[in-house]
Coordinates of C-alpha atoms (C1' of nucleotides) in Angstrom, one line a residue:
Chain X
X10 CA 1.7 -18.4 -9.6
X11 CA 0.5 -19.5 -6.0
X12 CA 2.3 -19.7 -3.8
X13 CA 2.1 -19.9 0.5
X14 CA 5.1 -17.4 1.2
X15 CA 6.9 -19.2 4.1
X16 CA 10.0 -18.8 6.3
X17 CA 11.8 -15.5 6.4
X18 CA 9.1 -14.3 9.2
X19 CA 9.2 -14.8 12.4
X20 CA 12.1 -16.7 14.3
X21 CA 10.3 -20.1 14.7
X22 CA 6.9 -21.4 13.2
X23 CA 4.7 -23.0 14.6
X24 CA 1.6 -22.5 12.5
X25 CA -0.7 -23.1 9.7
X26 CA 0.8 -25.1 7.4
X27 CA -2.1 -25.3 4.8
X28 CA -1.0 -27.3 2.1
X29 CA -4.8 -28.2 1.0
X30 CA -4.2 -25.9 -1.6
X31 CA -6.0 -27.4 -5.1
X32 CA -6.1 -30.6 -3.6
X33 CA -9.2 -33.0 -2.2
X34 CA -9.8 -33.6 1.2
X35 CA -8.4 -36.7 2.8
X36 CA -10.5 -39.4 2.8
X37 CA -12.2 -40.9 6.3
X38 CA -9.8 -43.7 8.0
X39 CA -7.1 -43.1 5.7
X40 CA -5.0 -42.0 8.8
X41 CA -1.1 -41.6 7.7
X42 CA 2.0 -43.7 9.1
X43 CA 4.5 -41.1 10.1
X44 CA 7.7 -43.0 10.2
X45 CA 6.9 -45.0 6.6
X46 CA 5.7 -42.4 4.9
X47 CA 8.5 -40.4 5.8
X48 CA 10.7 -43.1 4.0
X49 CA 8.7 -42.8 1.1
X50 CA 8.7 -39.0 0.6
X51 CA 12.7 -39.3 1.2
X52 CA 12.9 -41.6 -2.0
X53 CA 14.2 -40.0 -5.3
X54 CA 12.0 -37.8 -7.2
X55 CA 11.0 -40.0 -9.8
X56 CA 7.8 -40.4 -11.1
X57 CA 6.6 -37.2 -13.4
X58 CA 10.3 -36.3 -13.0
X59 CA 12.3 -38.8 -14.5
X60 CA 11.8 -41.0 -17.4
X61 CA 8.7 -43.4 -17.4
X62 CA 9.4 -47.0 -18.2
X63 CA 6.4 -48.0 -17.0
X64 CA 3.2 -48.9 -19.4
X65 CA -0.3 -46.9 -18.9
X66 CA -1.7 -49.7 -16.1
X67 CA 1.1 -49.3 -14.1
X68 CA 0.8 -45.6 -14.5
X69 CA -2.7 -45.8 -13.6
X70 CA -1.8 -47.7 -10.7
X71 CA 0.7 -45.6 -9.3
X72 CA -1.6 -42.6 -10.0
X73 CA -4.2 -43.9 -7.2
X74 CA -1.1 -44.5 -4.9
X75 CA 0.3 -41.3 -5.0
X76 CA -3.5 -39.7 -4.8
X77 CA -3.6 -42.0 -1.7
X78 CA -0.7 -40.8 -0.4
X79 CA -1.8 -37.4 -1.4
X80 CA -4.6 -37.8 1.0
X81 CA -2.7 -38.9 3.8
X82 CA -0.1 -36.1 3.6
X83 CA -2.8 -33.7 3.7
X84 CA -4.2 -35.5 7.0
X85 CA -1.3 -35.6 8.4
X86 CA -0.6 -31.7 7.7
X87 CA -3.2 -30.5 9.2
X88 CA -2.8 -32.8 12.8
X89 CA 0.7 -31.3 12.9
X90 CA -0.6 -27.6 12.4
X91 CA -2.8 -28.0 14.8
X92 CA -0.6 -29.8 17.2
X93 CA 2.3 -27.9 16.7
X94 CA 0.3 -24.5 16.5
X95 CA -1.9 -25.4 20.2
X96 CA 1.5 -26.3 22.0
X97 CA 3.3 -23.4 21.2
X98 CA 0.7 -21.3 22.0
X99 CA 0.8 -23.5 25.5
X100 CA 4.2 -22.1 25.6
X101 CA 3.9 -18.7 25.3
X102 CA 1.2 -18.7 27.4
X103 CA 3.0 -20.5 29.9
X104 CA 5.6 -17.8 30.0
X105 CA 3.7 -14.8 30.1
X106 CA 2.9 -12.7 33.1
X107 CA 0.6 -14.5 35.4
X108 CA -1.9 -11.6 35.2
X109 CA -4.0 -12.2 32.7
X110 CA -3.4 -8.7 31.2
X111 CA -5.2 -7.8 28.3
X112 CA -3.0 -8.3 25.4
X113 CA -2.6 -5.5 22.8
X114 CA -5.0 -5.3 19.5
X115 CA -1.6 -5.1 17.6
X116 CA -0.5 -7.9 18.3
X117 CA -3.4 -9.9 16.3
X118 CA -2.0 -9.5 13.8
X119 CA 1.5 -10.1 11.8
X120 CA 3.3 -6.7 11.0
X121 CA 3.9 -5.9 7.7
X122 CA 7.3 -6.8 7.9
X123 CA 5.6 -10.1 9.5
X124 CA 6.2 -12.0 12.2
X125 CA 3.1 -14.1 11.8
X126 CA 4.2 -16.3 14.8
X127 CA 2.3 -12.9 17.2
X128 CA -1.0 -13.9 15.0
X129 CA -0.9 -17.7 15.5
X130 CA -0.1 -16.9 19.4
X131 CA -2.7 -13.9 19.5
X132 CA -5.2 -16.4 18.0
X133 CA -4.9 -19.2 20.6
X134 CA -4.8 -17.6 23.5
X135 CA -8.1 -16.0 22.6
X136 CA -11.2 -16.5 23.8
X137 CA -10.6 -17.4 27.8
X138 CA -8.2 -19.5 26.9
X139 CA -9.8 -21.9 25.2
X140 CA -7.9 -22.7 21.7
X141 CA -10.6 -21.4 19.6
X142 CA -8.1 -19.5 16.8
X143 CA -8.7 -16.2 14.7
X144 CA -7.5 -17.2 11.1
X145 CA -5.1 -14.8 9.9
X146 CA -4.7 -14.4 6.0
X147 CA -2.2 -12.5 4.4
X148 CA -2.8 -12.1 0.1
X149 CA -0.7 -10.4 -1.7
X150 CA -1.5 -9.4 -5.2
X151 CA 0.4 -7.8 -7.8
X152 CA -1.5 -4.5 -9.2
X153 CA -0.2 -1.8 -11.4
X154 CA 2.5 1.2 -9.2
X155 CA 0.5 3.8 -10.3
X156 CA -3.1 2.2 -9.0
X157 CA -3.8 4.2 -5.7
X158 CA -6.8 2.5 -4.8
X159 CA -5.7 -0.2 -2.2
X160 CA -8.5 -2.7 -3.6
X161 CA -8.1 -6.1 -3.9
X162 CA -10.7 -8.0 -6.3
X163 CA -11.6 -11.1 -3.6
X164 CA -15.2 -11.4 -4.2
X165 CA -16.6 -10.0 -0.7
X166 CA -18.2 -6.7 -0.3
X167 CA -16.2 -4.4 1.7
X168 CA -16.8 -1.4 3.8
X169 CA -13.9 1.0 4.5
X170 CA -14.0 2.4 7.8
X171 CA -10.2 3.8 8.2
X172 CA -6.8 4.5 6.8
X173 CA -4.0 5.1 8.4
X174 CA -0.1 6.2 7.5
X175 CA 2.1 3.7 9.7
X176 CA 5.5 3.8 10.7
X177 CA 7.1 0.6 8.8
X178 CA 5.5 2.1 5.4
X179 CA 5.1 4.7 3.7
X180 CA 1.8 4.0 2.2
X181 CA -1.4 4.6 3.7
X182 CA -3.2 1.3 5.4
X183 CA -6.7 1.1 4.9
X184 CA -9.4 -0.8 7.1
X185 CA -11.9 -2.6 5.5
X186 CA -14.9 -4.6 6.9
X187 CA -17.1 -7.4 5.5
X188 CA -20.6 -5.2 4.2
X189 CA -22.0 -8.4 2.5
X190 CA -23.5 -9.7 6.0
X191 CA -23.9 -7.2 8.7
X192 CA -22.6 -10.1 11.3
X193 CA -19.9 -11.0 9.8
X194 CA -16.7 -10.7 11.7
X195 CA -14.3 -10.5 9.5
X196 CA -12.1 -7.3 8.5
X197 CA -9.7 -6.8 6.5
X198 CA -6.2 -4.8 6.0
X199 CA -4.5 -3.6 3.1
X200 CA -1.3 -2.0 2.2
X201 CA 1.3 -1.8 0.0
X202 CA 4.3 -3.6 0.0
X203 CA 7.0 -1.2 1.7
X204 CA 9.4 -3.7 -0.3
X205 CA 7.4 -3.3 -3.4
X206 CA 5.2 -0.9 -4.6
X207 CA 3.6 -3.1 -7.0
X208 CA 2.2 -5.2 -4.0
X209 CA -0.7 -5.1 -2.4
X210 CA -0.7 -6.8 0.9
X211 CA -4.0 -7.9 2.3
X212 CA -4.6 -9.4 5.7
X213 CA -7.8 -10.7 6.6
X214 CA -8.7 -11.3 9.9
X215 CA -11.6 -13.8 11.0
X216 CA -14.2 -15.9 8.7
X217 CA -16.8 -15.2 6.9
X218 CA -20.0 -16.9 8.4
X219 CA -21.8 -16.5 5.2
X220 CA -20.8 -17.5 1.3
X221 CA -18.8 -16.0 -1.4
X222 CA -21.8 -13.7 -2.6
X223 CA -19.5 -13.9 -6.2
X224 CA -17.7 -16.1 -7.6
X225 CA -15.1 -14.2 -8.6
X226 CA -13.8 -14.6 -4.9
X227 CA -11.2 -16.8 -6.7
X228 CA -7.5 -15.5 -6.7
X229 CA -5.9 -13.7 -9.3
X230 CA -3.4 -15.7 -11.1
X231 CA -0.7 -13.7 -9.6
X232 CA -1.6 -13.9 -6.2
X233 CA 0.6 -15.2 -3.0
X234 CA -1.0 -16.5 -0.1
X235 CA 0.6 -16.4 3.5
X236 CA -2.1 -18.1 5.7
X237 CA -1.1 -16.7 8.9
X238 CA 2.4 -17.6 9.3
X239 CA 4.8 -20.4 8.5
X240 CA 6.6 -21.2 5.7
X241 CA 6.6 -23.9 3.4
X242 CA 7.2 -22.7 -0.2
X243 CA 5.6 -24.3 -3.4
X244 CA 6.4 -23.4 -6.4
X245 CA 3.9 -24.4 -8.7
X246 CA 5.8 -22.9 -11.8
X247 CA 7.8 -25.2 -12.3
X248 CA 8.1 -27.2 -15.5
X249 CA 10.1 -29.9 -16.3
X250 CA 8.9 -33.4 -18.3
X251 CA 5.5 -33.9 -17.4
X252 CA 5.7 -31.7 -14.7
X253 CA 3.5 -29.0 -13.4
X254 CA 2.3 -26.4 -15.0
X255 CA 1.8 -23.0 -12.5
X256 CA -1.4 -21.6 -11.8
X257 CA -0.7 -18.8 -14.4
X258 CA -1.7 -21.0 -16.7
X259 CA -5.2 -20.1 -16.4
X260 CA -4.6 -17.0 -17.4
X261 CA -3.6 -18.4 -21.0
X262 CA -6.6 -20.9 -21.4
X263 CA -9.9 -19.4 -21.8
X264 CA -12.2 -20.6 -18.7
X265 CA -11.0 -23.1 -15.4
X266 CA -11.8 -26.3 -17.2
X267 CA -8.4 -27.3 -18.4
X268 CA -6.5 -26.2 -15.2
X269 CA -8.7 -28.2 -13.4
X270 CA -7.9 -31.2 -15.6
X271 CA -4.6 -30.2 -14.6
X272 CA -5.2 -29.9 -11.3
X273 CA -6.8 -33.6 -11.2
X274 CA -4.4 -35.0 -13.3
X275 CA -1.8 -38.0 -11.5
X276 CA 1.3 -35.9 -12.9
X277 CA 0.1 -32.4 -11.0
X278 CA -0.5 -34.7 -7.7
X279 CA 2.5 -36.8 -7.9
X280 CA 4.5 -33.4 -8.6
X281 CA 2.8 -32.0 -5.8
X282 CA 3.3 -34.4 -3.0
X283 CA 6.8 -34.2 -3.9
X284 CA 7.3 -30.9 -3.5
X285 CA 5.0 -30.6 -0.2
X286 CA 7.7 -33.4 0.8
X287 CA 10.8 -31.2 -0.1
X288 CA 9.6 -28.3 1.2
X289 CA 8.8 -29.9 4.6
X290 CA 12.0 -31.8 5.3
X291 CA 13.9 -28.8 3.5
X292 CA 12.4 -25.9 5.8
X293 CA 14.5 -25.7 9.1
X294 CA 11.9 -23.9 10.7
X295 CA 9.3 -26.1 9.9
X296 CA 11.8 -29.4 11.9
X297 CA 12.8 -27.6 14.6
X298 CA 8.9 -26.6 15.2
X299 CA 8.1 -29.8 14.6
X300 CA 11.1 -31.6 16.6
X301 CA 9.9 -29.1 19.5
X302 CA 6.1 -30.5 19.4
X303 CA 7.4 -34.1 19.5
X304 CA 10.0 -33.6 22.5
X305 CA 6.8 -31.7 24.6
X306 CA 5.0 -35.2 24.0
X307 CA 7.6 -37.2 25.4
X308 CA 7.6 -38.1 29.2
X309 CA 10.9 -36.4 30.8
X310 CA 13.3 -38.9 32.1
Chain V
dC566 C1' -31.2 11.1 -0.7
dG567 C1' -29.1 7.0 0.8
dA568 C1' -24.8 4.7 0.5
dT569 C1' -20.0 5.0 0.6
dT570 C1' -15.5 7.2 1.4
dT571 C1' -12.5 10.4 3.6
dT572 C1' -10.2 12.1 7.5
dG573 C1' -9.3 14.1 11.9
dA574 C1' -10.2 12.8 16.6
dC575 C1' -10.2 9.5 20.0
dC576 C1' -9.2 5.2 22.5
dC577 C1' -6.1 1.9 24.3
dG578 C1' -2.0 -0.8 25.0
dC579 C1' 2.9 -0.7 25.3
dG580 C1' 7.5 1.0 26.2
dC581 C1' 10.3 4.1 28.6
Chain U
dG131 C1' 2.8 9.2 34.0
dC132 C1' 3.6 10.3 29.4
dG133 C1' 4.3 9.9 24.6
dC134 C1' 3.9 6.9 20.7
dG135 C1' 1.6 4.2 17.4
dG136 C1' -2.0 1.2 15.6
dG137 C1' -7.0 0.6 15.3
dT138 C1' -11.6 2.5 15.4
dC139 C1' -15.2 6.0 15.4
dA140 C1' -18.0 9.3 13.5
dA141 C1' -19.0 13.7 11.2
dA142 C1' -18.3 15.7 6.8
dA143 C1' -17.7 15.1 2.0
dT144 C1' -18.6 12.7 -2.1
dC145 C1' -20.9 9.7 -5.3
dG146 C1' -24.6 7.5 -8.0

DNA sequence: CGATTTTGACCCGCGC
DNA sequence: GCGCGGGTCAAAATCG
């Protein structure tokens, strides 16, 4: 199961609303029309859903619409995560102390109990206040209770250079850096779930500025991404007529070939945009952040 | 013996 | 100013 954990952090979420997840990246000049394809994404989930009275040409047809539309959903997700993510970080900015104080090193980073809006804040301000942003990623995986070993299997070689006992959790937090390229930034965090013992929570902080040295970077199957904050929630499990089958199902086919198929095929991205579409105009958080960004834009009267 | 991990000390920002 | 807590450092211990 993937998944982008969403919503229960933080009081409003602005943020990185990465919903590239398995799918290609939008065509040039394929730019989206808000208001119509809002109309569209409102209509009933037909499609792989419901019954098919279509023939195959017609399918095949409405197989390159949807991937079309696919595309421009995908466009138009990232313009608003980037809109929506550089105005509230106006805000905040805005309303902090003229002083330009230093702000604390916790506060790059989303707690465990998470308020990942601090880490999408954190990150824009950075850098003399240009909008250049820290990417935050938070990955949990599920590993067996008694495994004390805090390691997550992501592909990178890592250097531990700390652990600590925190206050929210019991378990021990260890420090990790990137030892595959002695310039790379990025570091990374992992702890146990204090919900969960079963879950390891890693947050990594930065890019890598070199490739995957393996790869068997990939995610486990079981494995819940939380890309630095907001909130939208799809569930890939779900099955239905012609419907999607969850990412587990790799781990019951014998190499990536068929879940790619899968992945490619017209049902997965119809089944897909739909969701994306539910989750967006279901998420509260997600319209009020958005309603928000679009209010800043207009002129006051 | 070099690389890696462990772990206590230290640093620094924040809240009171 | 002081204490607290998270993050990092670095010496010691461990491993291959």
């Amino acid at each position: 199961m993937l998944l982008m954990d969403s919503g229960s952090r933080g009081d409003c979420s602005p943020v990185c609303l990465d919903l590239s997840v398995g799918l290609s990246p939008p065509s040039p000049g394929s730019g989206p029309e808000t208001t119509a394809d809002a109309e569209r994404l409102d209509r009933p989930a037909t499609g792989c859903w419901g019954p098919r009275t279509s023939s195959l040409a017609d399918g095949k047809d409405e197989a390159k619409t949807l991937e079309a539309r696919l595309t421009q959903v995908s466009e138009e997700n990232r313009r608003l995560t980037e809109i929506i993510a550089y105005m509230y970080a106006s805000q905040v900015a805005a309303r902090r102390s003229p002083d330009g104080r230093k702000r604390s090193r916790d506060s790059l980073e989303p707690s465990n109990s998470g308020d990942a809006n601090a880490a999408v804040e954190s990150a824009a301000l950075s850098d003399e206040g240009t909008c250049r942003r820290i990417k935050l990623t938070r990955v949990c995986t599920k590993i067996d209770p008694s495994d004390t070993t805090l390691t997550v299997k992501d592909g990178y070689q890592w250097r531990k250079y700390g652990q600590k006992v925190t206050r929210d959790n019991p378990s021990p937090r260890a420090y990790f850096r990137c030892a595959y390229a002695p310039s790379c930034p990025v570091k990374k965090k992992v702890q146990r779930s204090a919900e969960d013992s079963a879950m390891l929570v890693a947050t990594y902080e930065g890019e890598h500025n070199h490739p995957s040295p393996t790869r068997a970077g990939e995610l486990p199957s079981s494995t819940s991404i939380n890309s630095s904050g907001p909130a939208i929630t799809l569930d890939l499990t779900r099955n239905g007529a012609g419907a999607v089958r969850g990412l587990d199902a790799a781990a019951e086919v014998p190499g990536l070939k068929r879940l790619c198929q899968e992945i490619a095929s017209p049902d997965f991205r119809t089944a897909l945009v739909e969701q994306m579409a539910r989750s967006l105009t279901k998420d509260p958080k997600f319209t009020d952040a958005l309603a928000a960004a679009i209010l800043q834009q207009l002129p006051e009267y």
